[in-house]
Short mmCIF file of C-alpha atoms in Angstrom, two decimals:
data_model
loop_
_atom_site.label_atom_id
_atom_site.label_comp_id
_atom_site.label_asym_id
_atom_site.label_seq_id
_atom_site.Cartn_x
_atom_site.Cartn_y
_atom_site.Cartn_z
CA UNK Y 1 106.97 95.98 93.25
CA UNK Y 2 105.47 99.16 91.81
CA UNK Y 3 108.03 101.57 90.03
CA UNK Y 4 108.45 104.35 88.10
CA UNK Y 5 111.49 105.17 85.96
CA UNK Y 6 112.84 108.36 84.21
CA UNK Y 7 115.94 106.95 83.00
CA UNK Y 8 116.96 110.47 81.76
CA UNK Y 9 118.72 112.52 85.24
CA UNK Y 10 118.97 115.64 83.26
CA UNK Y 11 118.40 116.51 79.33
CA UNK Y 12 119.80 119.91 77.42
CA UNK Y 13 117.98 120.59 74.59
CA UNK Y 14 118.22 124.08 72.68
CA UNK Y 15 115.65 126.27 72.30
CA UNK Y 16 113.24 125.27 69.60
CA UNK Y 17 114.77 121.64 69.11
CA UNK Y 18 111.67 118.98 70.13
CA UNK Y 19 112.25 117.15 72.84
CA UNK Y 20 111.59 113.56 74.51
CA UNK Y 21 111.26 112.43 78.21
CA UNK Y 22 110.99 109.17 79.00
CA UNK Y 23 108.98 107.41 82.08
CA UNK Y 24 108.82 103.67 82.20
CA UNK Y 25 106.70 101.82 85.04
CA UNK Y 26 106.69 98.29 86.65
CA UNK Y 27 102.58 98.27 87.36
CA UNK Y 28 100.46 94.99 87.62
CA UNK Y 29 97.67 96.29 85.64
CA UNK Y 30 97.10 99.66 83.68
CA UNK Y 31 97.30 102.31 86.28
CA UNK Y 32 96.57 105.72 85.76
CA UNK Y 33 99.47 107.76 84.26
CA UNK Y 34 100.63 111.67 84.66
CA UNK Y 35 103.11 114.12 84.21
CA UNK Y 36 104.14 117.15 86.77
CA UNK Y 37 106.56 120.04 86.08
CA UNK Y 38 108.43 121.79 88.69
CA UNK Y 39 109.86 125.07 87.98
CA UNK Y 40 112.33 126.31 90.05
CA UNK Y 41 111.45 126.97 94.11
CA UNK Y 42 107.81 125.83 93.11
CA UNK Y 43 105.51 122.92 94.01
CA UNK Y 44 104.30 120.64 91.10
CA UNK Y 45 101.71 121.36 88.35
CA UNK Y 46 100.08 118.83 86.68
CA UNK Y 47 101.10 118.57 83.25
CA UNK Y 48 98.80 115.86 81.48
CA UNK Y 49 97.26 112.89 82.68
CA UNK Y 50 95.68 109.29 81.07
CA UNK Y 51 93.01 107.50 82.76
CA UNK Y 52 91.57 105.49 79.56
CA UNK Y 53 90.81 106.24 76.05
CA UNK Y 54 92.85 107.78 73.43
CA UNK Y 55 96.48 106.46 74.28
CA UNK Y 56 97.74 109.93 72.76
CA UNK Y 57 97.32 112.63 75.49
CA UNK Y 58 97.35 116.36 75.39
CA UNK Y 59 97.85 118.55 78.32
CA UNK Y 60 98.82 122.15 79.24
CA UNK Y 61 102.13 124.16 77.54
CA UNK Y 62 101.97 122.11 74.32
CA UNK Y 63 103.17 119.20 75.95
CA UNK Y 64 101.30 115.79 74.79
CA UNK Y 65 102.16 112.10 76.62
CA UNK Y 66 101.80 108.82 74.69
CA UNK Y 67 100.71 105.39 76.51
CA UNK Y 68 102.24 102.43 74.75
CA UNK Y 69 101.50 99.46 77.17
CA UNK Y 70 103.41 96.81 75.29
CA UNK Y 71 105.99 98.99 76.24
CA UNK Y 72 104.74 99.86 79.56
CA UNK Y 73 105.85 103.71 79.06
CA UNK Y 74 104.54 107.16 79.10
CA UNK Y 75 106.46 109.49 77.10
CA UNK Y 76 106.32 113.34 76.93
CA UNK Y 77 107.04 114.99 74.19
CA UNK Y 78 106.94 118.39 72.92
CA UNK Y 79 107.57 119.99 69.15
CA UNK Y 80 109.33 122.64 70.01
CA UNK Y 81 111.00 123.79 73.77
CA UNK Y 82 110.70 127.04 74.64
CA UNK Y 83 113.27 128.48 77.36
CA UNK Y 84 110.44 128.98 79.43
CA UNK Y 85 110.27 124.81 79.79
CA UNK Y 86 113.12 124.35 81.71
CA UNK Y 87 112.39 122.54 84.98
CA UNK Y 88 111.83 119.58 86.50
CA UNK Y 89 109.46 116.85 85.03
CA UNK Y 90 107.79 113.97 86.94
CA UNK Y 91 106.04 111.13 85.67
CA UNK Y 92 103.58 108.92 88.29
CA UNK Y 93 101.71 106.51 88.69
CA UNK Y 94 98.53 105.60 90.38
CA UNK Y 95 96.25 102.61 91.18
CA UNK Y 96 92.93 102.00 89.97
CA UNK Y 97 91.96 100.57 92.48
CA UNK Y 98 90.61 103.24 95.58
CA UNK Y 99 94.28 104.26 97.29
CA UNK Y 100 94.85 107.47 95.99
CA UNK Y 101 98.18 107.41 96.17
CA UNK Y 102 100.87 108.29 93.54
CA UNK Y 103 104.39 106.67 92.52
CA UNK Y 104 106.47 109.28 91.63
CA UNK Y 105 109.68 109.03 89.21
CA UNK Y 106 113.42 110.45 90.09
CA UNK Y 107 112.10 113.27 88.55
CA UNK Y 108 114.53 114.28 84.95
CA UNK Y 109 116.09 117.88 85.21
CA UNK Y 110 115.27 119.66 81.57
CA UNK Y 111 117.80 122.87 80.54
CA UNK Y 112 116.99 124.89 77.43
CA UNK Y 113 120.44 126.35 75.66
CA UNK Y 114 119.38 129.66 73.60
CA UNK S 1 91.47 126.64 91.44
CA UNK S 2 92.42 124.49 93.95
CA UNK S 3 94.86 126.34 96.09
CA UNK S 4 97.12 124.28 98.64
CA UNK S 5 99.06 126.79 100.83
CA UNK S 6 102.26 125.51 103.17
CA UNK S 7 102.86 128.01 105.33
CA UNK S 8 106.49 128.47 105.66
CA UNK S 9 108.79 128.66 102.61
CA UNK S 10 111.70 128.51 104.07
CA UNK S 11 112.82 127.15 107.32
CA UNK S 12 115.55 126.59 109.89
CA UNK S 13 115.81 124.56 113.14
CA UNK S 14 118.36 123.11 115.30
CA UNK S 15 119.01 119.29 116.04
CA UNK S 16 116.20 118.18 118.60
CA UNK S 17 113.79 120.38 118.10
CA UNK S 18 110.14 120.06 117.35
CA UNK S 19 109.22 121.28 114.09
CA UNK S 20 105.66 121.67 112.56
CA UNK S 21 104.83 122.37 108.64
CA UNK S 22 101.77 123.85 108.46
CA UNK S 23 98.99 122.60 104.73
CA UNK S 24 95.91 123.95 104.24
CA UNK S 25 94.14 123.64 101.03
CA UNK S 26 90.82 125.36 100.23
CA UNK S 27 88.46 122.57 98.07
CA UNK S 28 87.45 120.37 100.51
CA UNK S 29 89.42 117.30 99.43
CA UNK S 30 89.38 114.54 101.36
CA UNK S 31 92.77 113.22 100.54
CA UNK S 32 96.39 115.03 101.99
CA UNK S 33 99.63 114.12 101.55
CA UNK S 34 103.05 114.63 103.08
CA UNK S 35 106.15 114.12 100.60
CA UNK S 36 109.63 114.63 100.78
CA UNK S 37 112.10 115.61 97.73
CA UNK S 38 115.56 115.22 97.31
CA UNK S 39 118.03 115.29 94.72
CA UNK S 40 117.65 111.73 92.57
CA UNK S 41 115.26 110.09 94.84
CA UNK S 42 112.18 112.07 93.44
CA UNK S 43 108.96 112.07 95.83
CA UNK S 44 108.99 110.14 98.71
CA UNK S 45 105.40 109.70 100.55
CA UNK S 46 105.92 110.37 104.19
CA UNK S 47 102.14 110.08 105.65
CA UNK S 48 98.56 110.72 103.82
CA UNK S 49 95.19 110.98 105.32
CA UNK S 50 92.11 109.95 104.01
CA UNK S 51 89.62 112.10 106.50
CA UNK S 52 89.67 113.74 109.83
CA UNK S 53 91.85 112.24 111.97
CA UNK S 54 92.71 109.22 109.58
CA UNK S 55 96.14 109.18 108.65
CA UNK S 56 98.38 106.09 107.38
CA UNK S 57 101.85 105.98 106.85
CA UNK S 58 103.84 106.02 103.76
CA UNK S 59 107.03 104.46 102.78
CA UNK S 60 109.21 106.54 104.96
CA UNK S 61 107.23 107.98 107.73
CA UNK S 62 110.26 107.27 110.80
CA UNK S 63 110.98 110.34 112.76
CA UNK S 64 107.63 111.61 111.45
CA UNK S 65 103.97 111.92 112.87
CA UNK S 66 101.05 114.06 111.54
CA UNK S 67 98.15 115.36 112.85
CA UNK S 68 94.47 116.32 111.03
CA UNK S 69 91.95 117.55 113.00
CA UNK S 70 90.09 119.52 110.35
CA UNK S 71 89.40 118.79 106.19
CA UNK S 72 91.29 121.43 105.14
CA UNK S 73 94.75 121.01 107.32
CA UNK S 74 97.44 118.76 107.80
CA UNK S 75 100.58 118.80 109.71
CA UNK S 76 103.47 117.11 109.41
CA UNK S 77 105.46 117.17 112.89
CA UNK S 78 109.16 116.27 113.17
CA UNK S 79 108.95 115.48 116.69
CA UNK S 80 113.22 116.03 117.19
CA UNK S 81 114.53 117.29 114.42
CA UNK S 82 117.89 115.87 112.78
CA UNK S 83 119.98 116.79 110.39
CA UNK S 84 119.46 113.89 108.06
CA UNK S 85 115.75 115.23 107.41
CA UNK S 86 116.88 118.18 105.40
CA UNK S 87 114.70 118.44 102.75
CA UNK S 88 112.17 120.09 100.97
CA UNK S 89 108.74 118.95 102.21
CA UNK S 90 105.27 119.04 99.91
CA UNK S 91 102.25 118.93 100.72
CA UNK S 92 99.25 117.42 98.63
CA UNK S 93 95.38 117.22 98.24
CA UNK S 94 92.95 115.13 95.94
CA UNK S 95 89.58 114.77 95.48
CA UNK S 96 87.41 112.08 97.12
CA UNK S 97 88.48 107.88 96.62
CA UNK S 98 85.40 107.48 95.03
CA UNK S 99 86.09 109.65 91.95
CA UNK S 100 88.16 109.05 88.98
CA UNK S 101 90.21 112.04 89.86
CA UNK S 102 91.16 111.00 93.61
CA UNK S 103 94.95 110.43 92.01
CA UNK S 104 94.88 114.18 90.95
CA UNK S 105 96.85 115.75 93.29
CA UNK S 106 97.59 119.77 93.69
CA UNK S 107 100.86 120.51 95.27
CA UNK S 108 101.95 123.34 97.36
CA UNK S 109 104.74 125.47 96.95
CA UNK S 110 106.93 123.39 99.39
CA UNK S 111 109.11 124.06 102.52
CA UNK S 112 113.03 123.77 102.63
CA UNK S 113 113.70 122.98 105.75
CA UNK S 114 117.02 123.00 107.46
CA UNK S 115 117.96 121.24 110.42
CA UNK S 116 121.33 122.54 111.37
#
């Protein structure tokens, strides 16, 4: 079956420190790959996304993603947190093939010590 | 931008009665989608549509139906409310199947709903 795992529930990092979030997946073929953020009493924003190409991702916020399919994960990353990053991130999943449809993580709660 | 509007923020209804959450988004997307959210369980797919009047279920649509009788809105209708579907509820829209961005989805700003 299809899956998505953020094995991470919640992460502290201090301000300025980098930080890592992991997202594994369970997918019969490459899907399509993203990251969402929540903040707080919001809806989700997408992040960054891969569809093909460059494995290495950028998206919005300074946030990039890296695809590593012999490792079937997706891994966010940023250089340096700012305490403005503290929310909720989701990684998904979705097929290639014409369903539209996303798999969504547990979702891992980030707080940023000053 | 694409702007996805839910129309209640918050919300509160008593056990048995029949609730509506309201989703209109304004870029003509084919695709909408009904989620729940709770605590360690992430996003749940509840229902999605793929047109006017097309809807399928997701992977937990019981004690849900939804209704889409225009593009740009979809409802999600707790038909008697119970307590056990206190949540907070998100709605979704994508482009068309046939683009590369169909799985690009822009959320609302969701709907805490309790059933007391």
């Amino acid at each position: 079956a299809q899956s998505v795992t953020q094995p991470d529930i919640h992460i502290t990092v201090s301000e300025g420190a980098s930080l890592e979030l992991r997202c594994n997946y369970s997918y019969g073929a490459t899907p399509y790959l993203f990251w969402y953020v929540q903040s707080p009493g919001q809806g989700l924003q997408l992040l960054l996304k891969y569809f093909s190409g460059d494995t290495l991702v950028q998206g919005i916020k300074g946030f990039e993603a890296e695809f590593k399919r012999s490792q079937s994960s997706f891994n966010l990353r940023k250089p340096s947190v700012h305490w403005s990053d503290a929310a909720e991130y989701f990684c998904a999943v979705g097929a290639r093939v014409n369903t539209g449809k996303l798999i969504f993580g547990q979702g891992t709660t980030l707080q940023v010590k000053p | 931008d694409v702007k996805v509007t839910q129309s209640s923020r918050y919300l509160v209804k008593r056990t048995g009665e029949k609730v509506f959450l309201e989703c209109v988004q304004d870029m003509d997307h084919e695709n909408m989608f009904w989620y729940r959210q709770d605590p360690g369980l992430g996003l749940r797919l509840i229902y999605f549509s793929y047109d006017v009047k097309m809807k399928e279920k997701g992977d937990i649509p019981e004690g849900y139906s939804v209704s889409r009788e225009k593009k740009e809105r979809f409802s999600l209708i707790l038909e008697s409310a119970s307590t056990n579907q206190t949540s907070m509820y998100l709605c979704a829209s994508s482009p068309p199947l046939t683009t590369i961005a169909k799985n690009i989805q822009y959320f609302g700003a969701g709907t805490r709903l309790s059933v007391l």
